[in-house]
Amino acid sequence: MKTTLAVSAATAAFLALGVKAVPTNSQTCYTVHSGYFAVHPNYDQIKGVTLNSNNQVVYGDPGNPIQVEFQSCPTLLGNWPDEDIYVGRILVGSDCLKIDNPDSATQPYFASVAACSSDTTPTAAEKWSYGTSDDRGVVWWKGPDGSDRIGYIPADNAGTPKVTTDTHLLEVGCDHECINFSIVATLD
């Protein structure tokens, strides 16, 4: 009886910290963190990105910052729940944040929101990593082969996100330098 109460108390304390329990006997992706999908202009600010009318990710255009859920996918290698490091997909509503041109030989890449390919095994275009190593909910796109750490391209030394001139599409890539995305509870 004492053991059961101790385990129940420990479980309650663990869940109170915001850590999500892994579903038992399931290969379905499950939510581990949620918040705004963000970038870091000037390295000390946290700003949200928005979607244009074509559901493409933009920065610097008016609109509502997108709210997301990071879902860990047990079928993917690299999940370390004890260390709050996950590999999975990012949901915007019931759709996935994905890279439009993941097989491009040249950067930049561009992101949009579209229907998810699977509830268990996202494609390379939908595969992201999440970790809390610096308390900002660090997020990287895993790249075309699924093993990279790709963020957004800075336009300057201050970390301002680089965007296309006319459409403000956020440029994703890591040719020479890149900055991680974040999932955060509040924006500046």
PDB file of N, CA and C in Angstrom, residues 101-184:
ATOM      1  N   ASN A 101      10.080  22.177 -49.862  1.00  0.00           N
ATOM      2  CA  ASN A 101      11.081  21.722 -50.833  1.00  0.00           C
ATOM      3  C   ASN A 101      12.213  20.952 -50.150  1.00  0.00           C
ATOM      4  N   PRO A 102      11.894  19.861 -49.423  1.00  0.00           N
ATOM      5  CA  PRO A 102      12.926  19.174 -48.629  1.00  0.00           C
ATOM      6  C   PRO A 102      14.024  18.513 -49.458  1.00  0.00           C
ATOM      7  N   ASP A 103      13.755  18.221 -50.726  1.00  0.00           N
ATOM      8  CA  ASP A 103      14.745  17.540 -51.565  1.00  0.00           C
ATOM      9  C   ASP A 103      15.549  18.508 -52.426  1.00  0.00           C
ATOM     10  N   SER A 104      15.379  19.800 -52.203  1.00  0.00           N
ATOM     11  CA  SER A 104      16.098  20.804 -52.978  1.00  0.00           C
ATOM     12  C   SER A 104      17.603  20.670 -52.749  1.00  0.00           C
ATOM     13  N   ALA A 105      18.373  20.781 -53.821  1.00  0.00           N
ATOM     14  CA  ALA A 105      19.827  20.698 -53.719  1.00  0.00           C
ATOM     15  C   ALA A 105      20.419  21.994 -53.166  1.00  0.00           C
ATOM     16  N   THR A 106      19.636  23.065 -53.199  1.00  0.00           N
ATOM     17  CA  THR A 106      20.117  24.343 -52.697  1.00  0.00           C
ATOM     18  C   THR A 106      19.164  24.903 -51.654  1.00  0.00           C
ATOM     19  N   GLN A 107      19.704  25.689 -50.766  1.00  0.00           N
ATOM     20  CA  GLN A 107      18.902  26.367 -49.762  1.00  0.00           C
ATOM     21  C   GLN A 107      18.581  27.764 -50.281  1.00  0.00           C
ATOM     22  N   PRO A 108      17.573  28.428 -49.832  1.00  0.00           N
ATOM     23  CA  PRO A 108      16.791  28.143 -48.651  1.00  0.00           C
ATOM     24  C   PRO A 108      15.659  27.151 -48.903  1.00  0.00           C
ATOM     25  N   TYR A 109      15.148  26.636 -47.783  1.00  0.00           N
ATOM     26  CA  TYR A 109      13.928  25.850 -47.777  1.00  0.00           C
ATOM     27  C   TYR A 109      12.815  26.781 -47.307  1.00  0.00           C
ATOM     28  N   PHE A 110      11.582  26.377 -47.560  1.00  0.00           N
ATOM     29  CA  PHE A 110      10.436  27.159 -47.124  1.00  0.00           C
ATOM     30  C   PHE A 110       9.444  26.241 -46.438  1.00  0.00           C
ATOM     31  N   ALA A 111       8.720  26.778 -45.460  1.00  0.00           N
ATOM     32  CA  ALA A 111       7.800  25.962 -44.660  1.00  0.00           C
ATOM     33  C   ALA A 111       6.362  26.394 -44.901  1.00  0.00           C
ATOM     34  N   SER A 112       5.461  25.430 -44.724  1.00  0.00           N
ATOM     35  CA  SER A 112       4.031  25.702 -44.830  1.00  0.00           C
ATOM     36  C   SER A 112       3.287  24.732 -43.923  1.00  0.00           C
ATOM     37  N   VAL A 113       1.984  24.901 -43.875  1.00  0.00           N
ATOM     38  CA  VAL A 113       1.125  24.017 -43.088  1.00  0.00           C
ATOM     39  C   VAL A 113       0.210  23.281 -44.059  1.00  0.00           C
ATOM     40  N   ALA A 114       0.194  21.955 -43.957  1.00  0.00           N
ATOM     41  CA  ALA A 114      -0.628  21.116 -44.837  1.00  0.00           C
ATOM     42  C   ALA A 114      -0.976  19.821 -44.097  1.00  0.00           C
ATOM     43  N   ALA A 115      -1.800  19.011 -44.707  1.00  0.00           N
ATOM     44  CA  ALA A 115      -2.227  17.746 -44.095  1.00  0.00           C
ATOM     45  C   ALA A 115      -1.016  16.892 -43.730  1.00  0.00           C
ATOM     46  N   CYS A 116      -1.085  16.236 -42.591  1.00  0.00           N
ATOM     47  CA  CYS A 116      -0.020  15.347 -42.135  1.00  0.00           C
ATOM     48  C   CYS A 116      -0.017  14.065 -42.968  1.00  0.00           C
ATOM     49  N   SER A 117       1.171  13.481 -43.126  1.00  0.00           N
ATOM     50  CA  SER A 117       1.295  12.259 -43.917  1.00  0.00           C
ATOM     51  C   SER A 117       0.934  11.003 -43.122  1.00  0.00           C
ATOM     52  N   SER A 118       1.131  11.051 -41.781  1.00  0.00           N
ATOM     53  CA  SER A 118       0.933   9.858 -40.965  1.00  0.00           C
ATOM     54  C   SER A 118       0.794  10.257 -39.496  1.00  0.00           C
ATOM     55  N   ASP A 119       0.058   9.457 -38.737  1.00  0.00           N
ATOM     56  CA  ASP A 119      -0.051   9.681 -37.289  1.00  0.00           C
ATOM     57  C   ASP A 119       1.060   8.983 -36.510  1.00  0.00           C
ATOM     58  N   THR A 120       1.899   8.206 -37.216  1.00  0.00           N
ATOM     59  CA  THR A 120       2.951   7.459 -36.535  1.00  0.00           C
ATOM     60  C   THR A 120       4.356   7.768 -37.055  1.00  0.00           C
ATOM     61  N   THR A 121       4.512   7.971 -38.360  1.00  0.00           N
ATOM     62  CA  THR A 121       5.831   8.150 -38.949  1.00  0.00           C
ATOM     63  C   THR A 121       5.822   9.318 -39.932  1.00  0.00           C
ATOM     64  N   PRO A 122       6.186  10.520 -39.478  1.00  0.00           N
ATOM     65  CA  PRO A 122       6.209  11.671 -40.377  1.00  0.00           C
ATOM     66  C   PRO A 122       7.274  11.516 -41.465  1.00  0.00           C
ATOM     67  N   THR A 123       7.025  12.151 -42.606  1.00  0.00           N
ATOM     68  CA  THR A 123       8.023  12.176 -43.676  1.00  0.00           C
ATOM     69  C   THR A 123       9.183  13.086 -43.258  1.00  0.00           C
ATOM     70  N   ALA A 124      10.269  13.070 -44.030  1.00  0.00           N
ATOM     71  CA  ALA A 124      11.419  13.945 -43.741  1.00  0.00           C
ATOM     72  C   ALA A 124      11.001  15.413 -43.734  1.00  0.00           C
ATOM     73  N   ALA A 125      10.063  15.789 -44.562  1.00  0.00           N
ATOM     74  CA  ALA A 125       9.598  17.182 -44.628  1.00  0.00           C
ATOM     75  C   ALA A 125       8.884  17.605 -43.352  1.00  0.00           C
ATOM     76  N   GLU A 126       8.370  16.640 -42.587  1.00  0.00           N
ATOM     77  CA  GLU A 126       7.603  16.916 -41.367  1.00  0.00           C
ATOM     78  C   GLU A 126       8.363  16.573 -40.079  1.00  0.00           C
ATOM     79  N   LYS A 127       9.603  16.169 -40.193  1.00  0.00           N
ATOM     80  CA  LYS A 127      10.341  15.659 -39.024  1.00  0.00           C
ATOM     81  C   LYS A 127      11.148  16.777 -38.353  1.00  0.00           C
ATOM     82  N   TRP A 128      10.838  17.011 -37.074  1.00  0.00           N
ATOM     83  CA  TRP A 128      11.470  18.077 -36.288  1.00  0.00           C
ATOM     84  C   TRP A 128      12.018  17.497 -34.988  1.00  0.00           C
ATOM     85  N   SER A 129      12.952  18.213 -34.358  1.00  0.00           N
ATOM     86  CA  SER A 129      13.430  17.827 -33.031  1.00  0.00           C
ATOM     87  C   SER A 129      13.111  18.951 -32.055  1.00  0.00           C
ATOM     88  N   TYR A 130      12.930  18.564 -30.793  1.00  0.00           N
ATOM     89  CA  TYR A 130      12.595  19.515 -29.734  1.00  0.00           C
ATOM     90  C   TYR A 130      13.393  19.165 -28.491  1.00  0.00           C
ATOM     91  N   GLY A 131      13.919  20.181 -27.830  1.00  0.00           N
ATOM     92  CA  GLY A 131      14.611  19.973 -26.560  1.00  0.00           C
ATOM     93  C   GLY A 131      14.591  21.252 -25.754  1.00  0.00           C
ATOM     94  N   THR A 132      14.812  21.154 -24.470  1.00  0.00           N
ATOM     95  CA  THR A 132      14.748  22.335 -23.615  1.00  0.00           C
ATOM     96  C   THR A 132      16.101  22.682 -23.011  1.00  0.00           C
ATOM     97  N   SER A 133      17.157  22.487 -23.748  1.00  0.00           N
ATOM     98  CA  SER A 133      18.491  22.688 -23.191  1.00  0.00           C
ATOM     99  C   SER A 133      18.742  24.109 -22.711  1.00  0.00           C
ATOM    100  N   ASP A 134      18.091  25.093 -23.278  1.00  0.00           N
ATOM    101  CA  ASP A 134      18.319  26.464 -22.806  1.00  0.00           C
ATOM    102  C   ASP A 134      17.014  27.153 -22.414  1.00  0.00           C
ATOM    103  N   ASP A 135      16.026  26.370 -22.021  1.00  0.00           N
ATOM    104  CA  ASP A 135      14.745  26.876 -21.528  1.00  0.00           C
ATOM    105  C   ASP A 135      13.937  27.651 -22.558  1.00  0.00           C
ATOM    106  N   ARG A 136      14.260  27.538 -23.837  1.00  0.00           N
ATOM    107  CA  ARG A 136      13.479  28.218 -24.854  1.00  0.00           C
ATOM    108  C   ARG A 136      12.731  27.236 -25.739  1.00  0.00           C
ATOM    109  N   GLY A 137      12.716  25.987 -25.442  1.00  0.00           N
ATOM    110  CA  GLY A 137      12.024  25.032 -26.289  1.00  0.00           C
ATOM    111  C   GLY A 137      12.664  24.953 -27.665  1.00  0.00           C
ATOM    112  N   VAL A 138      13.931  24.623 -27.715  1.00  0.00           N
ATOM    113  CA  VAL A 138      14.721  24.634 -28.946  1.00  0.00           C
ATOM    114  C   VAL A 138      14.161  23.643 -29.970  1.00  0.00           C
ATOM    115  N   VAL A 139      13.936  24.135 -31.201  1.00  0.00           N
ATOM    116  CA  VAL A 139      13.368  23.331 -32.276  1.00  0.00           C
ATOM    117  C   VAL A 139      14.243  23.443 -33.521  1.00  0.00           C
ATOM    118  N   TRP A 140      14.500  22.309 -34.159  1.00  0.00           N
ATOM    119  CA  TRP A 140      15.242  22.247 -35.422  1.00  0.00           C
ATOM    120  C   TRP A 140      14.462  21.364 -36.394  1.00  0.00           C
ATOM    121  N   TRP A 141      14.527  21.692 -37.697  1.00  0.00           N
ATOM    122  CA  TRP A 141      14.042  20.762 -38.716  1.00  0.00           C
ATOM    123  C   TRP A 141      15.150  19.731 -38.884  1.00  0.00           C
ATOM    124  N   LYS A 142      14.792  18.469 -39.021  1.00  0.00           N
ATOM    125  CA  LYS A 142      15.778  17.381 -39.077  1.00  0.00           C
ATOM    126  C   LYS A 142      16.451  17.240 -40.437  1.00  0.00           C
ATOM    127  N   GLY A 143      16.003  17.967 -41.446  1.00  0.00           N
ATOM    128  CA  GLY A 143      16.666  17.967 -42.747  1.00  0.00           C
ATOM    129  C   GLY A 143      16.221  16.848 -43.655  1.00  0.00           C
ATOM    130  N   PRO A 144      16.695  16.887 -44.907  1.00  0.00           N
ATOM    131  CA  PRO A 144      16.263  15.910 -45.910  1.00  0.00           C
ATOM    132  C   PRO A 144      16.557  14.461 -45.539  1.00  0.00           C
ATOM    133  N   ASP A 145      17.676  14.234 -44.836  1.00  0.00           N
ATOM    134  CA  ASP A 145      18.014  12.852 -44.477  1.00  0.00           C
ATOM    135  C   ASP A 145      17.611  12.506 -43.045  1.00  0.00           C
ATOM    136  N   GLY A 146      17.000  13.458 -42.341  1.00  0.00           N
ATOM    137  CA  GLY A 146      16.489  13.192 -41.005  1.00  0.00           C
ATOM    138  C   GLY A 146      17.501  13.250 -39.881  1.00  0.00           C
ATOM    139  N   SER A 147      18.736  13.699 -40.160  1.00  0.00           N
ATOM    140  CA  SER A 147      19.751  13.701 -39.100  1.00  0.00           C
ATOM    141  C   SER A 147      20.381  15.069 -38.868  1.00  0.00           C
ATOM    142  N   ASP A 148      19.876  16.098 -39.519  1.00  0.00           N
ATOM    143  CA  ASP A 148      20.473  17.423 -39.399  1.00  0.00           C
ATOM    144  C   ASP A 148      19.807  18.253 -38.311  1.00  0.00           C
ATOM    145  N   ARG A 149      20.343  19.431 -38.098  1.00  0.00           N
ATOM    146  CA  ARG A 149      19.759  20.448 -37.223  1.00  0.00           C
ATOM    147  C   ARG A 149      19.687  21.718 -38.041  1.00  0.00           C
ATOM    148  N   ILE A 150      18.530  21.972 -38.607  1.00  0.00           N
ATOM    149  CA  ILE A 150      18.372  23.106 -39.515  1.00  0.00           C
ATOM    150  C   ILE A 150      17.370  24.087 -38.919  1.00  0.00           C
ATOM    151  N   GLY A 151      17.770  25.362 -38.865  1.00  0.00           N
ATOM    152  CA  GLY A 151      16.933  26.422 -38.328  1.00  0.00           C
ATOM    153  C   GLY A 151      16.611  27.446 -39.397  1.00  0.00           C
ATOM    154  N   TYR A 152      16.467  28.695 -38.978  1.00  0.00           N
ATOM    155  CA  TYR A 152      16.208  29.744 -39.962  1.00  0.00           C
ATOM    156  C   TYR A 152      17.498  30.499 -40.242  1.00  0.00           C
ATOM    157  N   ILE A 153      17.564  31.090 -41.428  1.00  0.00           N
ATOM    158  CA  ILE A 153      18.753  31.813 -41.872  1.00  0.00           C
ATOM    159  C   ILE A 153      18.669  33.250 -41.356  1.00  0.00           C
ATOM    160  N   PRO A 154      19.718  33.739 -40.676  1.00  0.00           N
ATOM    161  CA  PRO A 154      19.701  35.131 -40.232  1.00  0.00           C
ATOM    162  C   PRO A 154      20.053  36.072 -41.385  1.00  0.00           C
ATOM    163  N   ALA A 155      19.399  37.245 -41.407  1.00  0.00           N
ATOM    164  CA  ALA A 155      19.667  38.248 -42.437  1.00  0.00           C
ATOM    165  C   ALA A 155      20.848  39.137 -42.053  1.00  0.00           C
ATOM    166  N   ASP A 156      21.188  39.152 -40.758  1.00  0.00           N
ATOM    167  CA  ASP A 156      22.249  40.031 -40.277  1.00  0.00           C
ATOM    168  C   ASP A 156      22.875  39.437 -39.018  1.00  0.00           C
ATOM    169  N   ASN A 157      23.851  40.130 -38.487  1.00  0.00           N
ATOM    170  CA  ASN A 157      24.535  39.661 -37.272  1.00  0.00           C
ATOM    171  C   ASN A 157      23.661  39.737 -36.035  1.00  0.00           C
ATOM    172  N   ALA A 158      22.527  40.438 -36.114  1.00  0.00           N
ATOM    173  CA  ALA A 158      21.626  40.564 -34.964  1.00  0.00           C
ATOM    174  C   ALA A 158      20.646  39.403 -34.869  1.00  0.00           C
ATOM    175  N   GLY A 159      20.614  38.540 -35.883  1.00  0.00           N
ATOM    176  CA  GLY A 159      19.723  37.381 -35.846  1.00  0.00           C
ATOM    177  C   GLY A 159      18.348  37.619 -36.436  1.00  0.00           C
ATOM    178  N   THR A 160      18.164  38.743 -37.116  1.00  0.00           N
ATOM    179  CA  THR A 160      16.887  39.007 -37.778  1.00  0.00           C
ATOM    180  C   THR A 160      16.640  37.926 -38.825  1.00  0.00           C
ATOM    181  N   PRO A 161      15.459  37.314 -38.822  1.00  0.00           N
ATOM    182  CA  PRO A 161      15.187  36.265 -39.808  1.00  0.00           C
ATOM    183  C   PRO A 161      15.233  36.793 -41.245  1.00  0.00           C
ATOM    184  N   LYS A 162      15.867  36.029 -42.113  1.00  0.00           N
ATOM    185  CA  LYS A 162      15.917  36.379 -43.526  1.00  0.00           C
ATOM    186  C   LYS A 162      14.610  35.931 -44.176  1.00  0.00           C
ATOM    187  N   VAL A 163      14.017  36.819 -44.980  1.00  0.00           N
ATOM    188  CA  VAL A 163      12.763  36.525 -45.666  1.00  0.00           C
ATOM    189  C   VAL A 163      12.883  36.916 -47.129  1.00  0.00           C
ATOM    190  N   THR A 164      12.006  36.356 -47.968  1.00  0.00           N
ATOM    191  CA  THR A 164      11.974  36.754 -49.371  1.00  0.00           C
ATOM    192  C   THR A 164      11.445  38.187 -49.458  1.00  0.00           C
ATOM    193  N   THR A 165      11.910  38.919 -50.442  1.00  0.00           N
ATOM    194  CA  THR A 165      11.623  40.351 -50.539  1.00  0.00           C
ATOM    195  C   THR A 165      10.141  40.668 -50.666  1.00  0.00           C
ATOM    196  N   ASP A 166       9.459  40.059 -51.598  1.00  0.00           N
ATOM    197  CA  ASP A 166       8.071  40.441 -51.865  1.00  0.00           C
ATOM    198  C   ASP A 166       7.056  39.729 -50.974  1.00  0.00           C
ATOM    199  N   THR A 167       7.304  38.469 -50.651  1.00  0.00           N
ATOM    200  CA  THR A 167       6.284  37.659 -49.971  1.00  0.00           C
ATOM    201  C   THR A 167       6.551  37.417 -48.493  1.00  0.00           C
ATOM    202  N   HIS A 168       7.725  37.796 -47.998  1.00  0.00           N
ATOM    203  CA  HIS A 168       8.096  37.631 -46.592  1.00  0.00           C
ATOM    204  C   HIS A 168       8.159  36.169 -46.145  1.00  0.00           C
ATOM    205  N   LEU A 169       8.345  35.238 -47.111  1.00  0.00           N
ATOM    206  CA  LEU A 169       8.492  33.836 -46.720  1.00  0.00           C
ATOM    207  C   LEU A 169       9.752  33.682 -45.874  1.00  0.00           C
ATOM    208  N   LEU A 170       9.624  33.008 -44.754  1.00  0.00           N
ATOM    209  CA  LEU A 170      10.756  32.776 -43.854  1.00  0.00           C
ATOM    210  C   LEU A 170      11.715  31.783 -44.509  1.00  0.00           C
ATOM    211  N   GLU A 171      12.998  32.141 -44.576  1.00  0.00           N
ATOM    212  CA  GLU A 171      13.994  31.275 -45.204  1.00  0.00           C
ATOM    213  C   GLU A 171      14.589  30.318 -44.173  1.00  0.00           C
ATOM    214  N   VAL A 172      14.445  29.035 -44.448  1.00  0.00           N
ATOM    215  CA  VAL A 172      14.935  27.972 -43.573  1.00  0.00           C
ATOM    216  C   VAL A 172      16.178  27.379 -44.213  1.00  0.00           C
ATOM    217  N   GLY A 173      17.217  27.152 -43.414  1.00  0.00           N
ATOM    218  CA  GLY A 173      18.431  26.558 -43.940  1.00  0.00           C
ATOM    219  C   GLY A 173      19.577  26.705 -42.961  1.00  0.00           C
ATOM    220  N   CYS A 174      20.714  26.123 -43.322  1.00  0.00           N
ATOM    221  CA  CYS A 174      21.877  26.185 -42.435  1.00  0.00           C
ATOM    222  C   CYS A 174      23.155  26.083 -43.249  1.00  0.00           C
ATOM    223  N   ASP A 175      23.198  26.780 -44.392  1.00  0.00           N
ATOM    224  CA  ASP A 175      24.359  26.726 -45.269  1.00  0.00           C
ATOM    225  C   ASP A 175      25.631  27.150 -44.545  1.00  0.00           C
ATOM    226  N   HIS A 176      25.619  28.333 -43.956  1.00  0.00           N
ATOM    227  CA  HIS A 176      26.775  28.831 -43.215  1.00  0.00           C
ATOM    228  C   HIS A 176      26.452  29.055 -41.749  1.00  0.00           C
ATOM    229  N   GLU A 177      25.240  29.529 -41.492  1.00  0.00           N
ATOM    230  CA  GLU A 177      24.830  29.827 -40.130  1.00  0.00           C
ATOM    231  C   GLU A 177      23.306  29.719 -40.065  1.00  0.00           C
ATOM    232  N   CYS A 178      22.810  29.280 -38.924  1.00  0.00           N
ATOM    233  CA  CYS A 178      21.363  29.280 -38.725  1.00  0.00           C
ATOM    234  C   CYS A 178      21.066  29.401 -37.245  1.00  0.00           C
ATOM    235  N   ILE A 179      19.823  29.751 -36.962  1.00  0.00           N
ATOM    236  CA  ILE A 179      19.371  29.946 -35.589  1.00  0.00           C
ATOM    237  C   ILE A 179      18.174  29.033 -35.370  1.00  0.00           C
ATOM    238  N   ASN A 180      18.108  28.440 -34.197  1.00  0.00           N
ATOM    239  CA  ASN A 180      17.007  27.517 -33.904  1.00  0.00           C
ATOM    240  C   ASN A 180      15.678  28.244 -33.783  1.00  0.00           C
ATOM    241  N   PHE A 181      14.613  27.514 -34.056  1.00  0.00           N
ATOM    242  CA  PHE A 181      13.267  27.971 -33.759  1.00  0.00           C
ATOM    243  C   PHE A 181      12.995  27.631 -32.301  1.00  0.00           C
ATOM    244  N   SER A 182      11.857  28.100 -31.781  1.00  0.00           N
ATOM    245  CA  SER A 182      11.442  27.753 -30.421  1.00  0.00           C
ATOM    246  C   SER A 182       9.949  27.544 -30.377  1.00  0.00           C
ATOM    247  N   ILE A 183       9.515  26.827 -29.368  1.00  0.00           N
ATOM    248  CA  ILE A 183       8.100  26.748 -29.018  1.00  0.00           C
ATOM    249  C   ILE A 183       8.015  27.328 -27.614  1.00  0.00           C
ATOM    250  N   VAL A 184       7.297  28.451 -27.486  1.00  0.00           N
ATOM    251  CA  VAL A 184       7.270  29.195 -26.223  1.00  0.00           C
ATOM    252  C   VAL A 184       5.830  29.506 -25.810  1.00  0.00           C
TER     253      VAL A 184
END
